[in-house]
GROMACS .gro file of C-alpha atoms in nm:
model
  259
    1UNK     CA    1  -7.019  14.281 -14.046
    2UNK     CA    2  -6.834  14.501 -13.798
    3UNK     CA    3  -7.075  14.709 -13.595
    4UNK     CA    4  -7.054  14.921 -13.278
    5UNK     CA    5  -6.940  14.678 -13.011
    6UNK     CA    6  -6.594  14.828 -12.957
    7UNK     CA    7  -6.744  15.155 -12.830
    8UNK     CA    8  -6.797  15.003 -12.485
    9UNK     CA    9  -6.453  15.009 -12.325
   10UNK     CA   10  -6.567  14.965 -11.967
   11UNK     CA   11  -6.298  14.782 -11.764
   12UNK     CA   12  -6.569  14.556 -11.626
   13UNK     CA   13  -6.632  14.418 -11.974
   14UNK     CA   14  -6.378  14.186 -12.133
   15UNK     CA   15  -6.290  14.203 -12.499
   16UNK     CA   16  -6.468  13.872 -12.548
   17UNK     CA   17  -6.792  14.027 -12.422
   18UNK     CA   18  -6.751  14.309 -12.669
   19UNK     CA   19  -6.680  14.068 -12.954
   20UNK     CA   20  -6.996  13.872 -12.876
   21UNK     CA   21  -7.187  14.176 -12.999
   22UNK     CA   22  -6.998  14.142 -13.327
   23UNK     CA   23  -7.050  13.785 -13.435
   24UNK     CA   24  -6.783  13.756 -13.705
   25UNK     CA   25  -6.510  13.911 -13.490
   26UNK     CA   26  -6.607  13.688 -13.199
   27UNK     CA   27  -6.616  13.376 -13.417
   28UNK     CA   28  -6.267  13.449 -13.551
   29UNK     CA   29  -6.135  13.524 -13.204
   30UNK     CA   30  -6.272  13.197 -13.067
   31UNK     CA   31  -6.173  12.985 -13.369
   32UNK     CA   32  -5.857  13.140 -13.520
   33UNK     CA   33  -5.759  12.815 -13.690
   34UNK     CA   34  -6.093  12.775 -13.863
   35UNK     CA   35  -6.213  13.120 -13.968
   36UNK     CA   36  -6.089  13.445 -14.121
   37UNK     CA   37  -6.312  13.751 -14.105
   38UNK     CA   38  -6.403  14.029 -14.347
   39UNK     CA   39  -6.580  14.347 -14.243
   40UNK     CA   40  -6.800  14.596 -14.422
   41UNK     CA   41  -6.743  14.970 -14.441
   42UNK     CA   42  -6.960  15.275 -14.522
   43UNK     CA   43  -6.824  15.342 -14.870
   44UNK     CA   44  -7.066  15.634 -14.918
   45UNK     CA   45  -6.860  15.834 -14.666
   46UNK     CA   46  -6.493  15.795 -14.749
   47UNK     CA   47  -6.362  15.935 -14.419
   48UNK     CA   48  -6.581  15.708 -14.210
   49UNK     CA   49  -6.499  15.419 -14.443
   50UNK     CA   50  -6.126  15.461 -14.382
   51UNK     CA   51  -6.186  15.490 -14.008
   52UNK     CA   52  -6.395  15.173 -14.001
   53UNK     CA   53  -6.144  14.994 -14.225
   54UNK     CA   54  -5.870  15.076 -13.976
   55UNK     CA   55  -6.087  14.943 -13.692
   56UNK     CA   56  -6.165  14.624 -13.881
   57UNK     CA   57  -5.797  14.550 -13.943
   58UNK     CA   58  -5.627  14.692 -13.636
   59UNK     CA   59  -5.882  14.620 -13.362
   60UNK     CA   60  -6.104  14.339 -13.482
   61UNK     CA   61  -5.825  14.143 -13.649
   62UNK     CA   62  -6.002  14.105 -13.983
   63UNK     CA   63  -5.803  14.038 -14.298
   64UNK     CA   64  -6.004  14.270 -14.520
   65UNK     CA   65  -6.349  14.392 -14.621
   66UNK     CA   66  -6.623  14.322 -14.872
   67UNK     CA   67  -6.766  14.601 -15.087
   68UNK     CA   68  -7.022  14.628 -15.364
   69UNK     CA   69  -6.964  14.662 -15.737
   70UNK     CA   70  -7.091  15.019 -15.727
   71UNK     CA   71  -7.165  15.264 -15.446
   72UNK     CA   72  -7.509  15.419 -15.477
   73UNK     CA   73  -7.468  15.408 -15.854
   74UNK     CA   74  -7.115  15.549 -15.860
   75UNK     CA   75  -6.838  15.343 -16.016
   76UNK     CA   76  -6.538  15.231 -15.814
   77UNK     CA   77  -6.322  15.454 -16.035
   78UNK     CA   78  -6.462  15.764 -15.866
   79UNK     CA   79  -6.183  15.970 -15.709
   80UNK     CA   80  -6.377  15.986 -15.383
   81UNK     CA   81  -6.314  15.614 -15.327
   82UNK     CA   82  -5.940  15.623 -15.397
   83UNK     CA   83  -5.842  15.715 -15.037
   84UNK     CA   84  -6.026  15.401 -14.922
   85UNK     CA   85  -5.833  15.179 -15.162
   86UNK     CA   86  -5.512  15.357 -15.068
   87UNK     CA   87  -5.580  15.292 -14.699
   88UNK     CA   88  -5.651  14.926 -14.772
   89UNK     CA   89  -5.318  14.896 -14.950
   90UNK     CA   90  -5.136  15.066 -14.662
   91UNK     CA   91  -5.310  14.841 -14.407
   92UNK     CA   92  -5.237  14.526 -14.610
   93UNK     CA   93  -5.612  14.467 -14.622
   94UNK     CA   94  -5.779  14.247 -14.883
   95UNK     CA   95  -6.091  14.361 -15.069
   96UNK     CA   96  -6.365  14.133 -15.197
   97UNK     CA   97  -6.602  14.284 -15.455
   98UNK     CA   98  -6.947  14.129 -15.486
   99UNK     CA   99  -7.214  14.256 -15.728
  100UNK     CA  100  -7.515  14.434 -15.586
  101UNK     CA  101  -7.762  14.714 -15.664
  102UNK     CA  102  -7.780  14.571 -16.014
  103UNK     CA  103  -7.798  14.818 -16.300
  104UNK     CA  104  -8.110  14.777 -16.513
  105UNK     CA  105  -8.278  14.557 -16.253
  106UNK     CA  106  -8.617  14.721 -16.294
  107UNK     CA  107  -8.609  14.665 -16.672
  108UNK     CA  108  -8.546  14.289 -16.655
  109UNK     CA  109  -8.712  14.149 -16.345
  110UNK     CA  110  -8.869  13.854 -16.530
  111UNK     CA  111  -8.688  13.521 -16.555
  112UNK     CA  112  -8.453  13.610 -16.267
  113UNK     CA  113  -8.246  13.807 -16.520
  114UNK     CA  114  -8.098  14.048 -16.263
  115UNK     CA  115  -7.913  13.754 -16.109
  116UNK     CA  116  -7.840  13.567 -16.432
  117UNK     CA  117  -7.743  13.866 -16.649
  118UNK     CA  118  -7.712  14.171 -16.426
  119UNK     CA  119  -7.474  14.033 -16.166
  120UNK     CA  120  -7.208  13.920 -16.417
  121UNK     CA  121  -7.233  14.261 -16.586
  122UNK     CA  122  -7.200  14.438 -16.249
  123UNK     CA  123  -6.878  14.254 -16.173
  124UNK     CA  124  -6.734  14.344 -16.513
  125UNK     CA  125  -6.837  14.702 -16.445
  126UNK     CA  126  -6.635  14.698 -16.124
  127UNK     CA  127  -6.326  14.543 -16.283
  128UNK     CA  128  -6.330  14.779 -16.581
  129UNK     CA  129  -6.381  15.078 -16.352
  130UNK     CA  130  -6.079  14.987 -16.141
  131UNK     CA  131  -5.865  14.922 -16.450
  132UNK     CA  132  -5.966  15.228 -16.652
  133UNK     CA  133  -5.971  15.444 -16.340
  134UNK     CA  134  -5.608  15.358 -16.270
  135UNK     CA  135  -5.669  15.206 -15.927
  136UNK     CA  136  -5.460  14.896 -15.995
  137UNK     CA  137  -5.192  15.105 -16.167
  138UNK     CA  138  -5.154  15.348 -15.877
  139UNK     CA  139  -5.184  15.079 -15.608
  140UNK     CA  140  -5.001  14.773 -15.745
  141UNK     CA  141  -4.994  14.604 -15.402
  142UNK     CA  142  -5.370  14.627 -15.349
  143UNK     CA  143  -5.519  14.277 -15.326
  144UNK     CA  144  -5.867  14.264 -15.478
  145UNK     CA  145  -6.081  13.959 -15.552
  146UNK     CA  146  -6.400  13.960 -15.759
  147UNK     CA  147  -6.694  13.723 -15.718
  148UNK     CA  148  -6.835  13.471 -15.965
  149UNK     CA  149  -6.523  13.419 -16.174
  150UNK     CA  150  -6.500  13.789 -16.250
  151UNK     CA  151  -6.850  13.792 -16.394
  152UNK     CA  152  -6.869  13.885 -16.762
  153UNK     CA  153  -6.521  14.037 -16.769
  154UNK     CA  154  -6.309  13.732 -16.863
  155UNK     CA  155  -6.543  13.632 -17.145
  156UNK     CA  156  -6.553  13.985 -17.288
  157UNK     CA  157  -6.195  14.096 -17.223
  158UNK     CA  158  -6.122  14.076 -17.598
  159UNK     CA  159  -6.400  14.326 -17.667
  160UNK     CA  160  -6.279  14.546 -17.381
  161UNK     CA  161  -5.922  14.543 -17.511
  162UNK     CA  162  -6.040  14.615 -17.865
  163UNK     CA  163  -6.242  14.911 -17.741
  164UNK     CA  164  -5.932  15.041 -17.565
  165UNK     CA  165  -5.734  15.003 -17.888
  166UNK     CA  166  -5.978  15.172 -18.125
  167UNK     CA  167  -6.121  15.441 -17.895
  168UNK     CA  168  -5.847  15.543 -17.652
  169UNK     CA  169  -6.008  15.887 -17.650
  170UNK     CA  170  -6.297  15.729 -17.461
  171UNK     CA  171  -6.130  15.443 -17.272
  172UNK     CA  172  -5.779  15.563 -17.188
  173UNK     CA  173  -5.862  15.903 -17.045
  174UNK     CA  174  -5.749  15.814 -16.690
  175UNK     CA  175  -5.512  15.524 -16.752
  176UNK     CA  176  -5.326  15.445 -17.076
  177UNK     CA  177  -5.224  15.091 -16.977
  178UNK     CA  178  -5.396  14.815 -17.176
  179UNK     CA  179  -5.669  14.622 -16.990
  180UNK     CA  180  -5.509  14.287 -17.077
  181UNK     CA  181  -5.195  14.394 -16.890
  182UNK     CA  182  -5.394  14.354 -16.568
  183UNK     CA  183  -5.489  13.992 -16.625
  184UNK     CA  184  -5.328  13.801 -16.341
  185UNK     CA  185  -5.302  14.108 -16.118
  186UNK     CA  186  -5.629  14.054 -15.935
  187UNK     CA  187  -5.813  13.747 -15.808
  188UNK     CA  188  -6.148  13.596 -15.902
  189UNK     CA  189  -6.334  13.310 -15.740
  190UNK     CA  190  -6.402  12.974 -15.904
  191UNK     CA  191  -6.782  12.992 -15.900
  192UNK     CA  192  -6.853  12.959 -16.272
  193UNK     CA  193  -7.052  12.630 -16.270
  194UNK     CA  194  -6.872  12.504 -16.579
  195UNK     CA  195  -6.542  12.320 -16.599
  196UNK     CA  196  -6.454  12.453 -16.944
  197UNK     CA  197  -6.506  12.808 -16.821
  198UNK     CA  198  -6.281  12.736 -16.524
  199UNK     CA  199  -6.012  12.611 -16.762
  200UNK     CA  200  -6.054  12.932 -16.960
  201UNK     CA  201  -6.005  13.135 -16.642
  202UNK     CA  202  -5.690  12.941 -16.562
  203UNK     CA  203  -5.562  13.013 -16.913
  204UNK     CA  204  -5.644  13.385 -16.891
  205UNK     CA  205  -5.557  13.464 -16.529
  206UNK     CA  206  -5.326  13.183 -16.426
  207UNK     CA  207  -5.392  12.911 -16.171
  208UNK     CA  208  -5.264  13.129 -15.885
  209UNK     CA  209  -5.531  13.397 -15.919
  210UNK     CA  210  -5.845  13.184 -15.878
  211UNK     CA  211  -5.983  13.110 -15.533
  212UNK     CA  212  -6.252  12.868 -15.424
  213UNK     CA  213  -6.596  13.027 -15.441
  214UNK     CA  214  -6.915  12.888 -15.289
  215UNK     CA  215  -7.182  13.164 -15.281
  216UNK     CA  216  -7.316  12.975 -14.980
  217UNK     CA  217  -7.604  12.963 -14.888
  218UNK     CA  218  -7.769  13.108 -15.198
  219UNK     CA  219  -7.930  12.901 -15.475
  220UNK     CA  220  -7.673  13.011 -15.734
  221UNK     CA  221  -7.400  12.867 -15.516
  222UNK     CA  222  -7.234  12.529 -15.552
  223UNK     CA  223  -7.418  12.266 -15.347
  224UNK     CA  224  -7.092  12.105 -15.239
  225UNK     CA  225  -6.825  12.378 -15.259
  226UNK     CA  226  -6.514  12.263 -15.441
  227UNK     CA  227  -6.664  11.939 -15.573
  228UNK     CA  228  -6.623  12.038 -15.939
  229UNK     CA  229  -6.256  12.115 -15.879
  230UNK     CA  230  -6.190  11.801 -15.678
  231UNK     CA  231  -6.356  11.577 -15.940
  232UNK     CA  232  -6.170  11.737 -16.230
  233UNK     CA  233  -5.852  11.612 -16.396
  234UNK     CA  234  -5.661  11.929 -16.309
  235UNK     CA  235  -5.312  11.877 -16.174
  236UNK     CA  236  -5.303  11.828 -15.799
  237UNK     CA  237  -5.088  12.140 -15.761
  238UNK     CA  238  -5.350  12.349 -15.944
  239UNK     CA  239  -5.627  12.200 -15.730
  240UNK     CA  240  -5.436  12.294 -15.415
  241UNK     CA  241  -5.387  12.646 -15.542
  242UNK     CA  242  -5.755  12.698 -15.617
  243UNK     CA  243  -5.889  12.515 -15.313
  244UNK     CA  244  -5.688  12.707 -15.052
  245UNK     CA  245  -5.345  12.847 -15.137
  246UNK     CA  246  -5.467  13.130 -15.360
  247UNK     CA  247  -5.721  13.245 -15.102
  248UNK     CA  248  -5.448  13.263 -14.840
  249UNK     CA  249  -5.231  13.464 -15.079
  250UNK     CA  250  -5.517  13.706 -15.141
  251UNK     CA  251  -5.576  13.736 -14.766
  252UNK     CA  252  -5.205  13.794 -14.704
  253UNK     CA  253  -5.173  13.482 -14.489
  254UNK     CA  254  -4.913  13.206 -14.494
  255UNK     CA  255  -5.001  12.874 -14.652
  256UNK     CA  256  -4.968  12.703 -14.313
  257UNK     CA  257  -5.193  12.955 -14.137
  258UNK     CA  258  -5.448  12.690 -14.041
  259UNK     CA  259  -5.198  12.415 -13.963
   0.00000   0.00000   0.00000
């Protein structure tokens, strides 16, 4: 997370000293062939968010930022967030969307349902909001990746498309392009815990739009990141895409960046 270290511009302090107060930026600076950094931005204040986004990319050398699936209950389709996405596109910054502030959490606390049910729904909420809100249509070069294999979206895209077809008066009010037209235009990670589901994702999104996901160090993460992919019978070229090439594409980096 990018915090306030850059404020101290005293000539007696080197940039490395400043970065040490911002652990991710310092880690990337010290190990550029091992790490790429993402920042966080105050999405609740769009002007400050754009300012911090610019700092993350232009001063700290990050490749993008991570945001939540909603912002204080507001969907990502809200017009107030569009200038942030527009700035990210202009800055060539990647965006990673991770579910949080789960809707309905207080109604389903038992059985860990917020994490098992709510998080996948939150991610679908974010994807649908950006599709129906026209964010992807207006910013075709914006590079966005969604956590946990896109959550519930890939498995319910047929229902979403059908809803768009039968009730355009409700679904197509801000964007009249079919939801399925956006399959393959954003990234998801591979963290689905099931090989058949991963094959389904490859079929729906293509093998160049799925990046390795770990969810480290949380219990819903993969104990050995990438092991399911490496042990599979997928073609070696597809494995390479998912294990590292697609992530570099999403980050806007060359495939030999870490060579």
